[in-house]
Coordinates of C-alpha atoms in Angstrom, one line a residue:
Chain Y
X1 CA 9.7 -7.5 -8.9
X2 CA 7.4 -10.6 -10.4
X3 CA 6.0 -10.1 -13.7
X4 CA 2.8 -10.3 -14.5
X5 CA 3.0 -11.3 -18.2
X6 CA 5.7 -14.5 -17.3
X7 CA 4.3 -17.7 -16.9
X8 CA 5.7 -18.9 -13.8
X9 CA 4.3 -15.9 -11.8
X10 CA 1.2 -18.0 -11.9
X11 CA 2.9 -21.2 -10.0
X12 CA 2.0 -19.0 -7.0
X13 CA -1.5 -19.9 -8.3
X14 CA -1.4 -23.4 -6.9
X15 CA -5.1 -24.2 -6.6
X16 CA -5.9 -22.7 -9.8
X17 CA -8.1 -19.4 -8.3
X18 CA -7.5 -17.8 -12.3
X19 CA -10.2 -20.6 -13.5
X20 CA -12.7 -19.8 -11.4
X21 CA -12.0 -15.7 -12.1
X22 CA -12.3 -16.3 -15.5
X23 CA -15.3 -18.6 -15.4
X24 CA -17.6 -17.0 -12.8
X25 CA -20.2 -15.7 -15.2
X26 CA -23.5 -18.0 -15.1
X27 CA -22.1 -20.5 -12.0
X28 CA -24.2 -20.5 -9.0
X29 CA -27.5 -22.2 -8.0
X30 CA -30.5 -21.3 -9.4
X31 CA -34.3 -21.2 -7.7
X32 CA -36.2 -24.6 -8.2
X33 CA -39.6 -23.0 -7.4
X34 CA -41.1 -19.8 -7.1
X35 CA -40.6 -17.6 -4.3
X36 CA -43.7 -15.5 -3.2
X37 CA -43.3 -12.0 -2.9
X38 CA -43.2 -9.5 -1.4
X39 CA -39.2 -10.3 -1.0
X40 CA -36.3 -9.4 2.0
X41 CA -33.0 -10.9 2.2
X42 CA -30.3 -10.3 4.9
X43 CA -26.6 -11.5 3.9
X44 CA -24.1 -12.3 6.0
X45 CA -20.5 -13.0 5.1
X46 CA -20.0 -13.8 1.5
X47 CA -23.6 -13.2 1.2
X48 CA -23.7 -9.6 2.7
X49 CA -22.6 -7.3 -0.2
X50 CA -24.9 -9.3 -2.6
X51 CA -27.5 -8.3 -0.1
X52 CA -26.9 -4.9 -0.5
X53 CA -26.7 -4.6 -4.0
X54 CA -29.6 -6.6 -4.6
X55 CA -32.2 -3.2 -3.8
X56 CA -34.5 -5.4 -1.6
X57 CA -35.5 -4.8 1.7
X58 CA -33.7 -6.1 5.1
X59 CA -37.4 -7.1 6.6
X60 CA -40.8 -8.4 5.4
X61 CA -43.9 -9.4 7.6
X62 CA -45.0 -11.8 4.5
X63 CA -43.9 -13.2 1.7
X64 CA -39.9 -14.9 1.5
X65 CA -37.2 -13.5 3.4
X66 CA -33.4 -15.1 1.9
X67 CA -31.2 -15.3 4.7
X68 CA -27.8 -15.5 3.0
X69 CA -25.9 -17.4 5.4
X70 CA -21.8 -16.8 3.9
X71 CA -20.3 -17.3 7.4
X72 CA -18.8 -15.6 10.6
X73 CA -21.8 -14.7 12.6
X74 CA -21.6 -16.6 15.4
X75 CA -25.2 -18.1 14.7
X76 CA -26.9 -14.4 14.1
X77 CA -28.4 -15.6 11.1
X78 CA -30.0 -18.9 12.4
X79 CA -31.7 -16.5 15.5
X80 CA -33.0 -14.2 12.9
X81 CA -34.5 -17.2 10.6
X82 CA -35.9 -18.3 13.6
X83 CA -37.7 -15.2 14.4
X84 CA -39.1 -14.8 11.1
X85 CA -40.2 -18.5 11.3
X86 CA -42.7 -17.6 13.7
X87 CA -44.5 -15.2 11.1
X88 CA -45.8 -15.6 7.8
X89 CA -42.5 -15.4 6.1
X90 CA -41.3 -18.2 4.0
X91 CA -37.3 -18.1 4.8
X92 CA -35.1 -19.7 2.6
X93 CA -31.7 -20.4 3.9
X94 CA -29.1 -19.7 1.3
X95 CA -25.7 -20.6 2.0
X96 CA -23.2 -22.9 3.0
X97 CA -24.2 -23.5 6.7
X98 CA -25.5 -27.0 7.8
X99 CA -29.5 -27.5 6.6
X100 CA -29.2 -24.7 4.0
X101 CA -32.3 -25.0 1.8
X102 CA -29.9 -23.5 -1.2
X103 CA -26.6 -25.0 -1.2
X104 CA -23.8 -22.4 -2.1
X105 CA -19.7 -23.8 -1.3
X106 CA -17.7 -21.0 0.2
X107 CA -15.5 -19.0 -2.3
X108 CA -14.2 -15.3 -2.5
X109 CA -16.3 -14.9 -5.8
X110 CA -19.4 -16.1 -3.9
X111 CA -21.0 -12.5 -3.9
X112 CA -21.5 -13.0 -7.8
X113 CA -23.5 -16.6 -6.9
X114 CA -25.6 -14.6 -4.2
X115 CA -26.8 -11.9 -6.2
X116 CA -27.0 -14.0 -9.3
X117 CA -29.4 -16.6 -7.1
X118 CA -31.5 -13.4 -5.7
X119 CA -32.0 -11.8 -9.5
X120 CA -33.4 -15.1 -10.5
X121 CA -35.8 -16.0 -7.5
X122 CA -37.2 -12.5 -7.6
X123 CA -38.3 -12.5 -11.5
X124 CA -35.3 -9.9 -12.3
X125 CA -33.8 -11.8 -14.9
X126 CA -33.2 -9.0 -16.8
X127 CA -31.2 -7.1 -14.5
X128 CA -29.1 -10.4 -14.3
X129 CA -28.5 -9.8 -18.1
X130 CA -27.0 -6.5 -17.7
X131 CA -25.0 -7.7 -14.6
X132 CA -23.1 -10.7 -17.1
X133 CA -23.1 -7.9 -20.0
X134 CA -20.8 -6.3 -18.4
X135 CA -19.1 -8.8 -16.6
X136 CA -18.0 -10.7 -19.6
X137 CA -16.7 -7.3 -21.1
X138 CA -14.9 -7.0 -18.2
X139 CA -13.5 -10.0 -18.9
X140 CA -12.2 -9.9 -22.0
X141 CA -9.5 -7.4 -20.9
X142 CA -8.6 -8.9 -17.3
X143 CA -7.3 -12.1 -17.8
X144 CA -3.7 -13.5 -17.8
X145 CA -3.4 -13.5 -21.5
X146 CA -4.1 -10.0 -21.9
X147 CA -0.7 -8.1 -21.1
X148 CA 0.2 -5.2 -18.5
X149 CA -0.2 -2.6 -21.3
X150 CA -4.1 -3.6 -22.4
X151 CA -4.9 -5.3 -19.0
X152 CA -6.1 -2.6 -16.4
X153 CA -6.2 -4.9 -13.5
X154 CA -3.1 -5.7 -13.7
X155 CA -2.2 -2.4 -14.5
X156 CA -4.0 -1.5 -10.8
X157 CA -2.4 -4.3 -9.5
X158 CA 1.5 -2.5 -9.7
X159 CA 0.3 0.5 -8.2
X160 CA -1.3 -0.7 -5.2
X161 CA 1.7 -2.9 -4.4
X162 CA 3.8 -1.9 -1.2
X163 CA 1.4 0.6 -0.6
X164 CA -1.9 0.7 1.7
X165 CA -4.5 0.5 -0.7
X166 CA -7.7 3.5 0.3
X167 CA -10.8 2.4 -0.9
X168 CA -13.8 5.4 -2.1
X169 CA -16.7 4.6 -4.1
X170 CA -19.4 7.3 -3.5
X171 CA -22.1 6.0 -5.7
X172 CA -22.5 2.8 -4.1
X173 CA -20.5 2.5 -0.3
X174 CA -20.6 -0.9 0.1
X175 CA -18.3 -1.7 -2.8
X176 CA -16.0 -0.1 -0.5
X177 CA -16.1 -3.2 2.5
X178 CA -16.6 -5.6 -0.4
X179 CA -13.2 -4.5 -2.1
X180 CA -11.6 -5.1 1.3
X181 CA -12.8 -7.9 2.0
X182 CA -11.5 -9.3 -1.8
X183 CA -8.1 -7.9 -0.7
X184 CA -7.9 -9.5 2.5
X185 CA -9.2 -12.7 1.0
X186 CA -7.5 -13.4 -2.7
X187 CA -4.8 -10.6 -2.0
X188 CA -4.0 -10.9 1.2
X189 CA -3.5 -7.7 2.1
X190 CA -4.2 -5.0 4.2
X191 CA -6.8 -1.9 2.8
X192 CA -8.2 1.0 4.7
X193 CA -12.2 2.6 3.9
X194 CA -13.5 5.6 4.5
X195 CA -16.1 6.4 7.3
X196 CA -19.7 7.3 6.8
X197 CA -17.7 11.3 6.6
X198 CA -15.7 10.3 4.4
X199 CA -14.3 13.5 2.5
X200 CA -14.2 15.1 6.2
X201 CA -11.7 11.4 7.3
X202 CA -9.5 12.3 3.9
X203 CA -9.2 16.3 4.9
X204 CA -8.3 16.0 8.6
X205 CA -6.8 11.9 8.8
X206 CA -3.6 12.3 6.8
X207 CA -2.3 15.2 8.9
X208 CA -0.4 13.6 11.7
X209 CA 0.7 11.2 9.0
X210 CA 3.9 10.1 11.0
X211 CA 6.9 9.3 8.4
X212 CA 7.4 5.2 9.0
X213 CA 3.7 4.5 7.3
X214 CA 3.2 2.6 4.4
X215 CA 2.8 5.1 1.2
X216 CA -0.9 5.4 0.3
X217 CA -2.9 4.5 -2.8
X218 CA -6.1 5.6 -2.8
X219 CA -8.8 4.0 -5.5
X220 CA -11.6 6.3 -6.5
X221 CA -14.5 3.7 -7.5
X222 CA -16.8 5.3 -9.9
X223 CA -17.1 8.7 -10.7
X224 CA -19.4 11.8 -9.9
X225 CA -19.2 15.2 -7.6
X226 CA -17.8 13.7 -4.1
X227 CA -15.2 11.5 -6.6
X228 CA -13.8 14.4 -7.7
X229 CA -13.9 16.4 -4.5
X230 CA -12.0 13.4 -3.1
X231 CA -9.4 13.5 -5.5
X232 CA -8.6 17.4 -5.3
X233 CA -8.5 16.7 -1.4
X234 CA -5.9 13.9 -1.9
X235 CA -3.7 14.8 -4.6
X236 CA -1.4 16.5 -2.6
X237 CA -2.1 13.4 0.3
X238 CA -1.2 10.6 -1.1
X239 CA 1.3 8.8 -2.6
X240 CA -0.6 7.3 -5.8
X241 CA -4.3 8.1 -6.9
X242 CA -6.0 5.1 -9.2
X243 CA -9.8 6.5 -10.9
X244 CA -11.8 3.8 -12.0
X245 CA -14.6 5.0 -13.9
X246 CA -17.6 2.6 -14.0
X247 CA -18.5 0.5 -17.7
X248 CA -21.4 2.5 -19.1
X249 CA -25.0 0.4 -17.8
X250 CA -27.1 0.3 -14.6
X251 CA -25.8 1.0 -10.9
X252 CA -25.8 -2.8 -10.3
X253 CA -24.1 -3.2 -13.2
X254 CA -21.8 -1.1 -12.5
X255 CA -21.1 -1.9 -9.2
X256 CA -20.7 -5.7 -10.0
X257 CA -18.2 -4.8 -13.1
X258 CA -16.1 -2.7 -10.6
X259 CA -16.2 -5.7 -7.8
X260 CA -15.1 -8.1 -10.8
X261 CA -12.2 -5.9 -11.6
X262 CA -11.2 -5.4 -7.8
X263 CA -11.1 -9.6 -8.0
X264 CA -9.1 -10.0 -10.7
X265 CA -6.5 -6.8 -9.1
X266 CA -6.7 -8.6 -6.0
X267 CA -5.6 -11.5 -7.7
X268 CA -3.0 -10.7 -9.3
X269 CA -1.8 -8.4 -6.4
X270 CA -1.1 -11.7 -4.4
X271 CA 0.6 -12.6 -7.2
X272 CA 2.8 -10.0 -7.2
X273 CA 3.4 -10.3 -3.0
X274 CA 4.1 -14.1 -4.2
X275 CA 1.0 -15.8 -2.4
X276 CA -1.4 -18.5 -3.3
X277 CA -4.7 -16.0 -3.8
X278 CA -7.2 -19.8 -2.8
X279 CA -8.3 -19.8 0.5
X280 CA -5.9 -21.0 3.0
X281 CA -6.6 -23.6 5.5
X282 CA -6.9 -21.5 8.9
X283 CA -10.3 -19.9 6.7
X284 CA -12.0 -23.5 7.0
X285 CA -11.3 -23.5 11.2
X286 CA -12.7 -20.3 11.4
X287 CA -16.1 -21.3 9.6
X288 CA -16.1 -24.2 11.9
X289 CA -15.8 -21.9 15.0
X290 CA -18.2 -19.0 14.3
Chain J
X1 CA 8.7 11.8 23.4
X2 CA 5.9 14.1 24.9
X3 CA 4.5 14.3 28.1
X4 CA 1.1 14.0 28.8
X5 CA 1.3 14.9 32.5
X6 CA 3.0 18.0 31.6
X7 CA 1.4 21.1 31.3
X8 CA 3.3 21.9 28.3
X9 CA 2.1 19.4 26.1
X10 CA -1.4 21.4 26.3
X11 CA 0.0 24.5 24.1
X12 CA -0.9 22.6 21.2
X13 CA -4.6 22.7 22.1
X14 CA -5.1 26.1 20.8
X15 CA -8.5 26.5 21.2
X16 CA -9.4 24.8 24.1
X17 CA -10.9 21.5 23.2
X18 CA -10.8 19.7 26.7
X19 CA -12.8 22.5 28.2
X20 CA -15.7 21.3 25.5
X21 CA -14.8 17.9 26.2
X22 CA -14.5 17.9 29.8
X23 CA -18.5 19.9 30.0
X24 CA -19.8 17.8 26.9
X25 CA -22.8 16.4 28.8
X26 CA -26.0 18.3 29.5
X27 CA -25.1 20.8 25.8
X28 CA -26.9 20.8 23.1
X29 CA -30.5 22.2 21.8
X30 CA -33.4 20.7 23.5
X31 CA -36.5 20.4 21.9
X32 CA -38.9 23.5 22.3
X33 CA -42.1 21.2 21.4
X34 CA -43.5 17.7 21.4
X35 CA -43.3 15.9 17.6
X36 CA -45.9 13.2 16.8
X37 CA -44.9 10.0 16.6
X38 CA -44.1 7.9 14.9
X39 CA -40.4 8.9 15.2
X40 CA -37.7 8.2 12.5
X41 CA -34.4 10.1 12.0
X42 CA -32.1 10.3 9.0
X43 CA -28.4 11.2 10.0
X44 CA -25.7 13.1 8.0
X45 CA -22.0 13.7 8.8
X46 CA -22.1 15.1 12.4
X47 CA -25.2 13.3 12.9
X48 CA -24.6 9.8 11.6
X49 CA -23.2 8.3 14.7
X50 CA -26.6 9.2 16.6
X51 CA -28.7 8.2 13.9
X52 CA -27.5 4.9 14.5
X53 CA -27.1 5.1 18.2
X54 CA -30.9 5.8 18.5
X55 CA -32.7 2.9 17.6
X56 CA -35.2 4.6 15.6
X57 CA -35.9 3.5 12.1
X58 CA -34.8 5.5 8.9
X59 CA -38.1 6.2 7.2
X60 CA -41.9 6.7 8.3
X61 CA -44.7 7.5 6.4
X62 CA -46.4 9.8 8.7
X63 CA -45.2 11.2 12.3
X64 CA -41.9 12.9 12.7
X65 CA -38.3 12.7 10.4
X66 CA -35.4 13.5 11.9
X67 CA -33.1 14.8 9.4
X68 CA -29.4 15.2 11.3
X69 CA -27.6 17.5 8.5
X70 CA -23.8 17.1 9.7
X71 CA -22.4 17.9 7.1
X72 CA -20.5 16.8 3.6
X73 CA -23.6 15.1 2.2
X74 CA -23.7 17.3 -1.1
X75 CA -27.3 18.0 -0.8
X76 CA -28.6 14.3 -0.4
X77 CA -29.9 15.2 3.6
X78 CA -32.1 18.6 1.5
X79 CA -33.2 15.9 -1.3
X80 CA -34.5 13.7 1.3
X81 CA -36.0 15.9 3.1
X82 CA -37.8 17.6 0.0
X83 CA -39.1 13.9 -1.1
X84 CA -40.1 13.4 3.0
X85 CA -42.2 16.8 2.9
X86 CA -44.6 15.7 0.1
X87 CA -46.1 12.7 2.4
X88 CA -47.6 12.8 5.8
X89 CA -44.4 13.3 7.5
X90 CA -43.1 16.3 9.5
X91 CA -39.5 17.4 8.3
X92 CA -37.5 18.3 11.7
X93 CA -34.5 19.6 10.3
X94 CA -31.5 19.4 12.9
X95 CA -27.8 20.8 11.9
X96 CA -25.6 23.8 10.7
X97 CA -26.8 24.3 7.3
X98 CA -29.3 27.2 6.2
X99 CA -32.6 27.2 6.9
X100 CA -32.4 24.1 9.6
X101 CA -35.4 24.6 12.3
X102 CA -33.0 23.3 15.3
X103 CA -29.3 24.9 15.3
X104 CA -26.3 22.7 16.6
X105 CA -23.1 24.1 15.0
X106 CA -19.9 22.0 13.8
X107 CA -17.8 20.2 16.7
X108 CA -16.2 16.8 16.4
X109 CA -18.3 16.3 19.8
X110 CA -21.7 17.0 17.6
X111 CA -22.7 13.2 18.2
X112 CA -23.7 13.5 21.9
X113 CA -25.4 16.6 21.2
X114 CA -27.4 14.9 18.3
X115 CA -28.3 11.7 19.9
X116 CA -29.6 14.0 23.5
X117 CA -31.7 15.8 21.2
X118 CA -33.2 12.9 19.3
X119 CA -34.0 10.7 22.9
X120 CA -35.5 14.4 24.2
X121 CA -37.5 14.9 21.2
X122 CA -38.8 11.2 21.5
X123 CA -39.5 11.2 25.0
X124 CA -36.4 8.8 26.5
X125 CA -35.8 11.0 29.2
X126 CA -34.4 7.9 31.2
X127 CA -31.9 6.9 28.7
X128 CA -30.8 9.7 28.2
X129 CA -30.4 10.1 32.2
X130 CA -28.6 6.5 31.9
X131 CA -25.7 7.8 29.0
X132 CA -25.0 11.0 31.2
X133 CA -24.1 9.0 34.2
X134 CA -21.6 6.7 32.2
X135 CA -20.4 9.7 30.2
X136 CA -19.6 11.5 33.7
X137 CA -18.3 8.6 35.2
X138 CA -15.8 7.8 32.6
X139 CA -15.3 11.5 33.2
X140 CA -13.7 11.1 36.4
X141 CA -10.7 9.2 35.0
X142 CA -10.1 10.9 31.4
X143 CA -9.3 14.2 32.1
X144 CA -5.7 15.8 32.2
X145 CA -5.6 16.5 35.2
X146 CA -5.7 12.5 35.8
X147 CA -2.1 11.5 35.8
X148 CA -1.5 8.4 33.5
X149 CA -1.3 5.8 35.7
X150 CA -4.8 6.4 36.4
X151 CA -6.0 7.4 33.2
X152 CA -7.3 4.8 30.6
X153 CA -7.0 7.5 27.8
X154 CA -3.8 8.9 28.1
X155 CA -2.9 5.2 28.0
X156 CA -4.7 3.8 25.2
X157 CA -3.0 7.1 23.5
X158 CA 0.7 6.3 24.1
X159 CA 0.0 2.6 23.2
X160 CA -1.9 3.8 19.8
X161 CA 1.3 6.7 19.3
X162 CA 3.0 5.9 16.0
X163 CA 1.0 2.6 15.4
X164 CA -2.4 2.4 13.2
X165 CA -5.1 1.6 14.9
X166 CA -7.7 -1.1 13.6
X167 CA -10.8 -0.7 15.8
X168 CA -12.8 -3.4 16.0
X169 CA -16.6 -3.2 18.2
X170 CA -18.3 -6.2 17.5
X171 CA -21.4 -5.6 20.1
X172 CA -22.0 -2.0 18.3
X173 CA -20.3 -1.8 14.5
X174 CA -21.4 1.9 13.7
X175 CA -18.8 2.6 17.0
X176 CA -16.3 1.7 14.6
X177 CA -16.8 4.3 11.9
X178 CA -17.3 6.8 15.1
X179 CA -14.2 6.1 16.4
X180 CA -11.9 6.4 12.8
X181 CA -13.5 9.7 12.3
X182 CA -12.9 10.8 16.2
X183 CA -8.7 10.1 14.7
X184 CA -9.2 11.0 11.9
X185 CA -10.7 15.0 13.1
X186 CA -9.0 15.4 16.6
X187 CA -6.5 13.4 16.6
X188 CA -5.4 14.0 12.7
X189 CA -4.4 10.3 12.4
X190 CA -5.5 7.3 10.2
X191 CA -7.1 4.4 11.1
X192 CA -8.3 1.2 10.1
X193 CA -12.0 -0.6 10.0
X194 CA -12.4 -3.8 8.9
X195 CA -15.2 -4.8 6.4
X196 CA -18.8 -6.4 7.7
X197 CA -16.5 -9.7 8.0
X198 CA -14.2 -8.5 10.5
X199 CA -13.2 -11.9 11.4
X200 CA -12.3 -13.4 8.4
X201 CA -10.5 -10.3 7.5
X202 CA -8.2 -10.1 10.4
X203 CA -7.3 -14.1 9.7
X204 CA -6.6 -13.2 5.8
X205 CA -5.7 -9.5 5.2
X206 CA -2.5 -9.5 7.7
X207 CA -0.8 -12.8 5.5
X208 CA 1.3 -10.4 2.7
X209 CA 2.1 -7.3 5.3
X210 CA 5.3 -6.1 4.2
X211 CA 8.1 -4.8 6.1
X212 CA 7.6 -1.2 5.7
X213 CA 4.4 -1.1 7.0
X214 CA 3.2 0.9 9.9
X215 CA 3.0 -1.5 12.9
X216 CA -0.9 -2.3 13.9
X217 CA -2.4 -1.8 17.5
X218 CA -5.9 -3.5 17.4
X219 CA -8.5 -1.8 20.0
X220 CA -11.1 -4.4 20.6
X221 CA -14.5 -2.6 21.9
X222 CA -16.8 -4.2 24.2
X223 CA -16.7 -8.0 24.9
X224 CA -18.2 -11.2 24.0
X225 CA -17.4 -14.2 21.7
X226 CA -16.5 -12.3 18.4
X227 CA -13.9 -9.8 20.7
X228 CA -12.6 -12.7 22.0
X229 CA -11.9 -14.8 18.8
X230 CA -10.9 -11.5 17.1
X231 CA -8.2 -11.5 19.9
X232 CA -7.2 -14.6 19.2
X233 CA -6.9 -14.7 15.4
X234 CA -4.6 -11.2 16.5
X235 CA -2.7 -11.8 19.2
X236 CA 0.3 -13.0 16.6
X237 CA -0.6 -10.9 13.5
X238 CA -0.6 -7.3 15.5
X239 CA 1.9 -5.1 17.1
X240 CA 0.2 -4.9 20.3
X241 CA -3.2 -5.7 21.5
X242 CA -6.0 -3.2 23.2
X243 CA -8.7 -4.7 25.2
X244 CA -11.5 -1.7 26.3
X245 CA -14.4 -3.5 28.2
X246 CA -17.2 -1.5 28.6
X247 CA -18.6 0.0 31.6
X248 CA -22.2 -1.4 33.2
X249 CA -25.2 -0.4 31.4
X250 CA -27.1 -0.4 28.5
X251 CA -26.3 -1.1 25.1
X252 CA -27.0 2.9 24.4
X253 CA -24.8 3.9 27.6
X254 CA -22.0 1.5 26.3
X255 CA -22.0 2.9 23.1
X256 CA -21.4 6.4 24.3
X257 CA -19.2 6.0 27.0
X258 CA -16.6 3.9 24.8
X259 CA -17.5 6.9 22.1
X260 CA -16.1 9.4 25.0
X261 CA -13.6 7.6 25.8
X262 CA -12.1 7.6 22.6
X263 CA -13.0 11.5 21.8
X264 CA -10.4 11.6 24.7
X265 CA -7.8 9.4 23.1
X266 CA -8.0 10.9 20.4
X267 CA -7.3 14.1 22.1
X268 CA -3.9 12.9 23.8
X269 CA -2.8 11.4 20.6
X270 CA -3.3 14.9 18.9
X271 CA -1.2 15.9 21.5
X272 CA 1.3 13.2 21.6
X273 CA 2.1 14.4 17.6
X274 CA 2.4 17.3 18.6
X275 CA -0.8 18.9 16.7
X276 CA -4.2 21.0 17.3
X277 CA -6.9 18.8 18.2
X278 CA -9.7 21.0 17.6
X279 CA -10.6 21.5 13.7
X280 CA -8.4 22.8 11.1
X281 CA -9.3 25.6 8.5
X282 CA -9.6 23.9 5.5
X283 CA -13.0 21.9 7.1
X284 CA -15.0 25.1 7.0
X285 CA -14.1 25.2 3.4
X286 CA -15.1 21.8 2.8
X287 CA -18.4 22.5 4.5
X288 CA -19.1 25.4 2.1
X289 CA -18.3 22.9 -1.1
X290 CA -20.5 20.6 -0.2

């Protein structure tokens, strides 16, 4: 098994992803002007969970809609800009599509830039604070210098190898597709989420569990009453059960310190499968395409 | 391996789900009164799946809320409804919990019931009229009596039988989530969902999947451009490939009759492992928990 503490685990690392990790806090473009309000913003891609965390609404008949355009919609965003056009909503096109407004280059970590872009053009600097509070304390005990014993994601890492790893975070669901999505992306790796039932899926789904499956891990984001339900339910279920209580702080907070740990596991869980955690190239002919 | 034109296989339905699923269309409560508009509808467990199958928003500030209680919300559906009571808004409280004005007990076949009652209690007699003729016309071919050959359920069952399914409806997402639950309660099997950016996650998360996995069988819902590059970027990353157009009709009808469809594969493949479709004990406790 690779080591997470030896240097040339990292050679997998080949475009240097760790940098980025470790530097994310305070990147990002920031608003030129001032938006007028009331604000909407509709994310798709890398811009969709930063869309959801964000609190605003999805519509607005005045004021500035964002349209977050991160990719993979087949043109869904442009048709709704469009629409909105033809109202009294200012859009602002955010992204990395051709004519964006806000220029943001496609990246894994882009959710962070979204948000941090959104905070600032809506006057809520100060939730931005908190969000890099706790991101930078995050920090200090995720990255490669700090070793397996001190380092939780690594320590998260280990246990979701070679096994499927089952995504819940009740107090905010859409930390759940997010952590996916950096585990398809960075780790390269298959994860499962709950549906909208999602204590009901992890009573009745494991039952028929046929023998050849992949062992299952399953990550309780957060904590709370349906957390712990959860867990009693799949104690006897599953092969491996990781709780990761949120950093004290806001739900935002929260949720963004949790989404920068899930990065950094993801991460180092490609190291540990022996893949490059950048991009890869097929990524860049799919943007083209969609 | 099990027969599913063999009587014998149909011990293990115990209590008789195919009879429930065979007369599923035209049950339900009907509305005993006409609600003033305008109409919303907030859905819970059971209820989710119409919710967002309706087409009606999720809030009003005066008119008539729709509060689907399903199930496993741990009080959030009874909040919401409290907070809704002190506007404008009538409360219609639909469900099997105490005190609900409309009663529609537990069944994993709850969603048609739910969304006939909300397009009754709205007035959208003719859609409703339009899902019972798909739903009775995909009837024709699904039930057990329907030898395999003929039988687009029993089929998609023995191709999904000791793989995990990834379902993947880009022209409806919410089908998705319908359709792991559907497994996950009748057929007491796991599946897979991918995150808001399917596409990308099917070209990235499938790179590390190591040997001992479970092999996947992707069922693509519906047609259209993202199916179609979805079956591309999987045609060499999956175990086998499930194509399910859907029948004429609208959006609404589609929905539903894929939605039946599956309720019957999930049915066989209950069957095909050799377990009880209909629910297990332990739900009615989970129901009282929450």
């Amino acid at each position: 098994m690779r080591d997470l503490d030896r240097q040339e685990t990292y050679l997998a690392d080949r475009r240097g992803l760790a940098l980025e990790l470790r530097d994310l806090v305070g990147t990002g473009p920031v608003p030129a002007e001032t938006y007028p309000a009331p604000h909407a913003v509709l994310g798709y891609g890398e811009g969709w969970f930063a869309a959801q965390a964000s609190g605003l609404p999805d519509w607005t008949e005045e004021g500035t809609l964002f349209l977050l355009e991160g990719g993979y919609d087949l043109g869904e965003a442009a048709a709704l800009g469009i629409l909105a056009e033809s109202g009294r909503v200012r859009v602002v096109r955010v992204g990395f599509r051709e004519g964006v407004e806000v220029y943001l280059p496609p990246s894994p970590l882009s959710p962070y830039r979204y948000l941090r872009f959104l905070l600032l053009a809506t006057g809520q600097e100060g939730a931005l604070k908190e969000v890099d509070e706790a991101l930078l304390k995050e920090r200090r005990r995720l990255t490669p210098e700090v070793p397996l014993e001190e380092n939780p994601a690594k320590f998260l890492a280990y246990t979701l190898l070679e096994r499927l790893p089952v995504f819940y975070a009740p107090f905010f669901r859409p930390l759940e597709g997010a952590a996916q999505s950096l585990f398809a992306r960075m780790g390269k790796s298959l994860s499962l989420t709950p549906p909208f039932n999602a204590l009901e899926f992890f009573l009745t789904g494991l039952e028929a569990r046929h023998e050849q499956g992949d062992p299952l891990a399953a990550v309780l984001l957060g904590s709370g009453e349906a957390a712990g339900l959860a867990k009693e339910i799949l104690e006897t279920r599953v092969d491996a059960i990781a709780e990761v209580p949120p950093p004290e702080g806001s739900r935002l907070a929260q949720a963004m310190a949790l989404w920068y740990r899930l990065a950094w596991t993801a991460y180092y869980l490609a190291l540990l499968y022996g893949v490059d955690p950048s991009d890869p190239e097929t990524l860049e002919r799919l943007r083209e395409a969609t």
